[in-house]
Amino acid sequence: MSAPDGERPRLDARLVPAALAAWGAALVALGVGWGPGALVTVAALVAAAVGVVRRDRRWAAGLIAAGACAAAVGGVSSSAAWQVAAHPVRAAAAGSSAATLEVVLTDDPAPLRSSGLGGPRVVVRADLVAAQTGGGRWVGEGHVVVLAPAEGWAGLLPGQRLTTSGSLASSSRGDLTVAVLRTRGPPRDVAAPPTVQVAAGDLRAGLRDAARAVLGEDPAGLLPGLVVGDTSGLAADLVDDFRTAGLTHLTAVSGSNVAFVLGAVLLLVRLARAGPRTAAVLAGLALVGFVVLARPSPSVLRAGAMGGVVLLALALGRRRSVLPALAATVVGLLLVDPALATDAGFALSVLATGALVLLAPPLVAAMRTRRIPTGVAEALAVPVAAHVVTAPVVAGLSGEVSLVAVLANLLAAPVVAPATVLGVIAAVVAPWWTWGAHAAVWLAGPEVSWLVWVARRCAGVDGATVSWPGGVLGGLVLAGLVVLGAVALRWRRVRLVALAAAIGLLLVFVPTRVVPVGWPPPGWAVVACDVGQGDALVLATGEPGRAVLVDAGADAGPVDRCLARLGVRSLALVVLSHLHVDHVGGLAGALRGRSTGGVAVGPVREPVGTLAQVSARARAAGAPVVGMEKGVVLRWPGLTLEVLGPVHPGVHVDGEDGSQVNDTSLVLRASTPLGRVLLPGDAERASQDALLAAGTDLHAEVLKVPHHGSRSSLPAFLVAPGSRLALVSVGRGNSYGHPNPSITGLLAGTGALVRRTDESGDLALVPGARGPAVVARGDPLPDPRRR
């Protein structure tokens, strides 16, 4: 029975405590240990028994449900946690043993953001079949993670069985992962994938081919990601922009994808005036088809269950059953896979679905009372509600809060559903009707191009994100603030104050973010861009809008925005000190929209995989890759750049050895209007010792501290330049402990002023009456690898 006009039907929340209790029990078992998890299970059974005894009380039914669900999930989770703790492969991993594993892949290999050691790598999640370690051969089950080179692994499909060898390591993941295997080689004895995965692969390949044939590079890469989570064609800089703009969820298969597909099916059923049973059957077939298309990995199955159950409950006219359906789905999924309790994607799916059920309808009703059209109100309410409830989880994971995410999601919301449905149509018809697939992609083109535009523009806003404490504590603090804000906004006076504050921020705070007052400072000669944990230094030439860039950081977005703030429209040269990702990963952003004279690399071209990526990005931008070595001197108006090292470049370095790669760093000295600047990249002790032994003139007024201030520097090398100013390019909250206090203390003891990007953001050097002066822009970035 429907509710009377103007009255929203009350939601049945009786199963919500049961779902929360079950989730909590699983978190205790997985996060604290199987012992505490077992105690929680016993306590839950006692609570359920109390409810049975006092079943005449109003609260008894709820206590029985909560206790039973918590006991069931807690028991399953504790048992799984005990099996992991006692697993023989886990014991072997504690000793870093060599091992040969026979596994079955459970998900697509995912690109791994790393320091660039050994070239591109992937993360592969798999189920154990057998293991051979120093302790003998073992046959049985268990979840493992394999860190492998992209070559030979990137194209594998879920369900494939294979053998691989490497070194075991203990897992720090808070789930049921038994061990981590690091391997350097390709897999062996690779079996054929299951038929359903082959079919999914053909459909996905058809969508990719149709997108490339019809759309430009960025939209073509985005459409498969939007439809089925296939991000293989997405450029790294576009991925960065989607993350900064708070739109990353669009490129992952979630309940919303399922909802869009089933919503389109149910709309057609309604137009055909078919009954509820027909609608349920057709929606079920569509759900199975979409799961096949997106590949039946755990994340896709989770999204299918979450989106399918809730949307069907809504479609069949049982609005009050939506919340019980969501709660029952949570309990059921945790019983099947307890590891979901610690999975961020699971939490985001549940919260977003809950926002759709609990927050969006009241927001729509409130806007309708203010005469906002229903369609517009729904388009605004859904992304706002979803962002508000998921923001604490995102902040805890990334260590930052996006200030543009609400706006970006509002702008993106109207086109996501049609683009997704058209993409699904294109994928389905591509294997047998190429023209039809191209037509569907062509119709989706404007929507996908709009999403690219929104991500680029929103991510390009200066200060689009602000730092926030990461981890569980940071997420809980933000969640508490969100709840307090929601409660406070129930009072009219608070709403008026909040509105005034928002207007003030728009009029004062936002403009200063977009066009920072006093930045860049007049006459700047050197700028250390804050790119998080990495290096990117800009050297001005005497030509306005033209500069030399030394290194590009790990991500495309930060260096692109830094150059844009400085008004750099042309790069005379990009010098990459060495081939680690925290120095070359942002190259695409540096080259974006700027004419570039060339990309220079040192005499040692290792790791070769990273060099191939650099060459591809330079070639795409029309910039030649050139070599630099000791003795080279380059001159521009107002700038001279000389190469001091490496003095003894190795013929070959081990791409897995970080110190060896660091010691191949180009050591540069720039002569600028404010004096000399020594730029040693990440050179460590061996390279530094060679420079000192060769009697190299290292004098400079400014020192860029090697390797982000790590303790891998020689005191004699740090003192040799006699610098009055030392710059440390380092990521806020990085996991390496950079800069080392002994290094900064040593430099300060020489009388040098030590300035750090993790404390001050971008640092600009200008000529001063008493030598180089430094101007800080503020707002430092966190370490990108923590995201």
Short mmCIF file of N, CA and C in Angstrom, two decimals, residues 446-527:
data_model
loop_
_atom_site.label_atom_id
_atom_site.label_comp_id
_atom_site.label_asym_id
_atom_site.label_seq_id
_atom_site.Cartn_x
_atom_site.Cartn_y
_atom_site.Cartn_z
N PRO A 446 29.28 12.69 -26.30
CA PRO A 446 29.17 13.97 -25.60
C PRO A 446 29.14 13.84 -24.09
N GLU A 447 28.46 12.79 -23.59
CA GLU A 447 28.38 12.61 -22.14
C GLU A 447 29.76 12.29 -21.55
N VAL A 448 30.50 11.39 -22.21
CA VAL A 448 31.81 11.02 -21.69
C VAL A 448 32.79 12.19 -21.80
N SER A 449 32.71 12.94 -22.91
CA SER A 449 33.57 14.13 -23.07
C SER A 449 33.27 15.15 -21.99
N TRP A 450 32.00 15.28 -21.62
CA TRP A 450 31.63 16.19 -20.55
C TRP A 450 32.26 15.76 -19.22
N LEU A 451 32.27 14.45 -18.94
CA LEU A 451 32.89 13.96 -17.71
C LEU A 451 34.38 14.26 -17.69
N VAL A 452 35.05 14.09 -18.82
CA VAL A 452 36.48 14.41 -18.90
C VAL A 452 36.69 15.90 -18.62
N TRP A 453 35.85 16.73 -19.23
CA TRP A 453 35.97 18.18 -19.04
C TRP A 453 35.78 18.54 -17.57
N VAL A 454 34.76 17.96 -16.93
CA VAL A 454 34.49 18.26 -15.52
C VAL A 454 35.67 17.85 -14.65
N ALA A 455 36.21 16.65 -14.88
CA ALA A 455 37.34 16.18 -14.08
C ALA A 455 38.56 17.07 -14.26
N ARG A 456 38.85 17.43 -15.50
CA ARG A 456 40.02 18.28 -15.77
C ARG A 456 39.87 19.65 -15.10
N ARG A 457 38.71 20.26 -15.27
CA ARG A 457 38.52 21.62 -14.75
C ARG A 457 38.47 21.63 -13.22
N CYS A 458 37.75 20.69 -12.64
CA CYS A 458 37.65 20.68 -11.18
C CYS A 458 38.99 20.33 -10.53
N ALA A 459 39.71 19.38 -11.10
CA ALA A 459 41.02 19.03 -10.54
C ALA A 459 42.01 20.16 -10.74
N GLY A 460 41.81 20.99 -11.76
CA GLY A 460 42.71 22.10 -12.03
C GLY A 460 42.53 23.28 -11.11
N VAL A 461 41.45 23.29 -10.31
CA VAL A 461 41.25 24.37 -9.35
C VAL A 461 42.34 24.29 -8.28
N ASP A 462 43.03 25.39 -8.08
CA ASP A 462 44.11 25.39 -7.10
C ASP A 462 43.54 25.16 -5.70
N GLY A 463 44.14 24.24 -4.96
CA GLY A 463 43.62 23.91 -3.64
C GLY A 463 42.37 23.08 -3.70
N ALA A 464 42.26 22.23 -4.74
CA ALA A 464 41.05 21.41 -4.88
C ALA A 464 40.90 20.42 -3.73
N THR A 465 42.00 20.08 -3.08
CA THR A 465 41.94 19.19 -1.92
C THR A 465 42.69 19.81 -0.75
N VAL A 466 42.29 19.44 0.43
CA VAL A 466 43.02 19.86 1.63
C VAL A 466 43.40 18.61 2.41
N SER A 467 44.52 18.69 3.10
CA SER A 467 44.99 17.55 3.87
C SER A 467 44.07 17.27 5.04
N TRP A 468 43.97 15.98 5.39
CA TRP A 468 43.13 15.55 6.50
C TRP A 468 43.80 14.34 7.13
N PRO A 469 43.70 14.18 8.46
CA PRO A 469 44.31 13.00 9.08
C PRO A 469 43.79 11.71 8.45
N GLY A 470 44.70 10.85 8.05
CA GLY A 470 44.30 9.60 7.41
C GLY A 470 44.00 8.51 8.44
N GLY A 471 43.61 7.36 7.94
CA GLY A 471 43.34 6.21 8.79
C GLY A 471 41.95 6.24 9.41
N VAL A 472 41.73 5.28 10.30
CA VAL A 472 40.41 5.13 10.93
C VAL A 472 40.06 6.36 11.75
N LEU A 473 41.03 6.89 12.49
CA LEU A 473 40.76 8.04 13.35
C LEU A 473 40.31 9.25 12.53
N GLY A 474 41.03 9.52 11.44
CA GLY A 474 40.64 10.65 10.60
C GLY A 474 39.26 10.48 10.01
N GLY A 475 38.93 9.25 9.58
CA GLY A 475 37.60 9.00 9.05
C GLY A 475 36.51 9.17 10.09
N LEU A 476 36.78 8.69 11.31
CA LEU A 476 35.78 8.83 12.37
C LEU A 476 35.58 10.29 12.77
N VAL A 477 36.66 11.06 12.80
CA VAL A 477 36.52 12.48 13.14
C VAL A 477 35.66 13.20 12.12
N LEU A 478 35.92 12.95 10.84
CA LEU A 478 35.12 13.61 9.81
C LEU A 478 33.67 13.12 9.86
N ALA A 479 33.47 11.83 10.13
CA ALA A 479 32.10 11.31 10.25
C ALA A 479 31.37 12.02 11.39
N GLY A 480 32.06 12.20 12.51
CA GLY A 480 31.45 12.91 13.63
C GLY A 480 31.08 14.34 13.27
N LEU A 481 31.96 15.00 12.52
CA LEU A 481 31.66 16.37 12.11
C LEU A 481 30.47 16.41 11.16
N VAL A 482 30.38 15.43 10.28
CA VAL A 482 29.25 15.36 9.35
C VAL A 482 27.94 15.19 10.12
N VAL A 483 27.95 14.28 11.11
CA VAL A 483 26.73 14.05 11.90
C VAL A 483 26.35 15.30 12.68
N LEU A 484 27.34 15.95 13.31
CA LEU A 484 27.06 17.17 14.07
C LEU A 484 26.50 18.26 13.15
N GLY A 485 27.09 18.36 11.96
CA GLY A 485 26.59 19.35 11.01
C GLY A 485 25.17 19.07 10.58
N ALA A 486 24.87 17.78 10.34
CA ALA A 486 23.52 17.43 9.92
C ALA A 486 22.50 17.74 11.01
N VAL A 487 22.88 17.47 12.28
CA VAL A 487 21.98 17.77 13.39
C VAL A 487 21.80 19.27 13.56
N ALA A 488 22.92 20.00 13.49
CA ALA A 488 22.87 21.45 13.69
C ALA A 488 22.03 22.15 12.62
N LEU A 489 22.07 21.63 11.39
CA LEU A 489 21.35 22.27 10.30
C LEU A 489 19.84 22.12 10.41
N ARG A 490 19.38 21.40 11.42
CA ARG A 490 17.94 21.28 11.62
C ARG A 490 17.35 22.59 12.17
N TRP A 491 18.22 23.44 12.73
CA TRP A 491 17.75 24.74 13.25
C TRP A 491 17.95 25.82 12.21
N ARG A 492 16.94 26.66 12.06
CA ARG A 492 16.92 27.67 11.01
C ARG A 492 18.07 28.67 11.18
N ARG A 493 18.35 29.09 12.40
CA ARG A 493 19.42 30.06 12.60
C ARG A 493 20.78 29.49 12.20
N VAL A 494 20.97 28.21 12.51
CA VAL A 494 22.24 27.58 12.11
C VAL A 494 22.35 27.52 10.60
N ARG A 495 21.20 27.23 9.94
CA ARG A 495 21.23 27.19 8.49
C ARG A 495 21.59 28.55 7.90
N LEU A 496 21.07 29.61 8.50
CA LEU A 496 21.37 30.95 8.01
C LEU A 496 22.86 31.28 8.20
N VAL A 497 23.40 30.91 9.36
CA VAL A 497 24.83 31.15 9.60
C VAL A 497 25.68 30.34 8.63
N ALA A 498 25.28 29.08 8.40
CA ALA A 498 26.03 28.24 7.46
C ALA A 498 25.98 28.80 6.06
N LEU A 499 24.81 29.31 5.66
CA LEU A 499 24.68 29.91 4.34
C LEU A 499 25.57 31.14 4.21
N ALA A 500 25.60 31.98 5.26
CA ALA A 500 26.46 33.17 5.23
C ALA A 500 27.93 32.77 5.14
N ALA A 501 28.30 31.73 5.91
CA ALA A 501 29.69 31.27 5.87
C ALA A 501 30.05 30.73 4.50
N ALA A 502 29.12 29.97 3.88
CA ALA A 502 29.38 29.42 2.55
C ALA A 502 29.57 30.54 1.53
N ILE A 503 28.72 31.57 1.62
CA ILE A 503 28.85 32.70 0.69
C ILE A 503 30.19 33.41 0.91
N GLY A 504 30.58 33.55 2.19
CA GLY A 504 31.87 34.17 2.47
C GLY A 504 33.03 33.39 1.89
N LEU A 505 32.95 32.06 2.03
CA LEU A 505 34.01 31.22 1.46
C LEU A 505 34.06 31.36 -0.06
N LEU A 506 32.89 31.41 -0.69
CA LEU A 506 32.85 31.54 -2.14
C LEU A 506 33.45 32.87 -2.60
N LEU A 507 33.18 33.93 -1.82
CA LEU A 507 33.62 35.26 -2.23
C LEU A 507 35.08 35.54 -1.89
N VAL A 508 35.59 34.87 -0.84
CA VAL A 508 36.94 35.19 -0.38
C VAL A 508 37.90 34.02 -0.59
N PHE A 509 37.53 32.86 -0.05
CA PHE A 509 38.45 31.72 -0.03
C PHE A 509 38.68 31.15 -1.42
N VAL A 510 37.59 30.90 -2.16
CA VAL A 510 37.73 30.26 -3.46
C VAL A 510 38.54 31.11 -4.45
N PRO A 511 38.24 32.43 -4.60
CA PRO A 511 39.05 33.21 -5.54
C PRO A 511 40.53 33.20 -5.22
N THR A 512 40.88 33.22 -3.93
CA THR A 512 42.30 33.21 -3.59
C THR A 512 42.93 31.86 -3.88
N ARG A 513 42.09 30.81 -3.93
CA ARG A 513 42.61 29.50 -4.31
C ARG A 513 42.84 29.42 -5.81
N VAL A 514 41.90 29.97 -6.57
CA VAL A 514 42.02 29.91 -8.02
C VAL A 514 43.13 30.83 -8.51
N VAL A 515 43.20 32.03 -7.98
CA VAL A 515 44.25 32.99 -8.34
C VAL A 515 44.90 33.45 -7.05
N PRO A 516 45.87 32.73 -6.51
CA PRO A 516 46.46 33.07 -5.22
C PRO A 516 47.07 34.48 -5.24
N VAL A 517 46.77 35.22 -4.20
CA VAL A 517 47.28 36.58 -4.11
C VAL A 517 48.79 36.55 -3.93
N GLY A 518 49.50 37.33 -4.76
CA GLY A 518 50.94 37.44 -4.61
C GLY A 518 51.72 36.25 -5.13
N TRP A 519 51.09 35.42 -5.93
CA TRP A 519 51.81 34.26 -6.47
C TRP A 519 51.67 34.21 -7.98
N PRO A 520 52.76 33.99 -8.70
CA PRO A 520 54.14 33.82 -8.20
C PRO A 520 54.77 35.16 -7.84
N PRO A 521 55.76 35.14 -6.96
CA PRO A 521 56.42 36.40 -6.59
C PRO A 521 57.20 36.95 -7.78
N PRO A 522 57.22 38.27 -7.95
CA PRO A 522 57.96 38.87 -9.09
C PRO A 522 59.44 38.50 -9.02
N GLY A 523 59.99 38.20 -10.18
CA GLY A 523 61.42 37.93 -10.28
C GLY A 523 61.85 36.58 -9.78
N TRP A 524 60.91 35.64 -9.65
CA TRP A 524 61.31 34.31 -9.17
C TRP A 524 62.30 33.68 -10.12
N ALA A 525 63.27 32.98 -9.56
CA ALA A 525 64.29 32.32 -10.38
C ALA A 525 64.20 30.81 -10.29
N VAL A 526 63.81 30.30 -9.12
CA VAL A 526 63.69 28.85 -8.89
C VAL A 526 62.43 28.62 -8.06
N VAL A 527 61.69 27.57 -8.41
CA VAL A 527 60.54 27.17 -7.61
C VAL A 527 60.61 25.67 -7.37
#
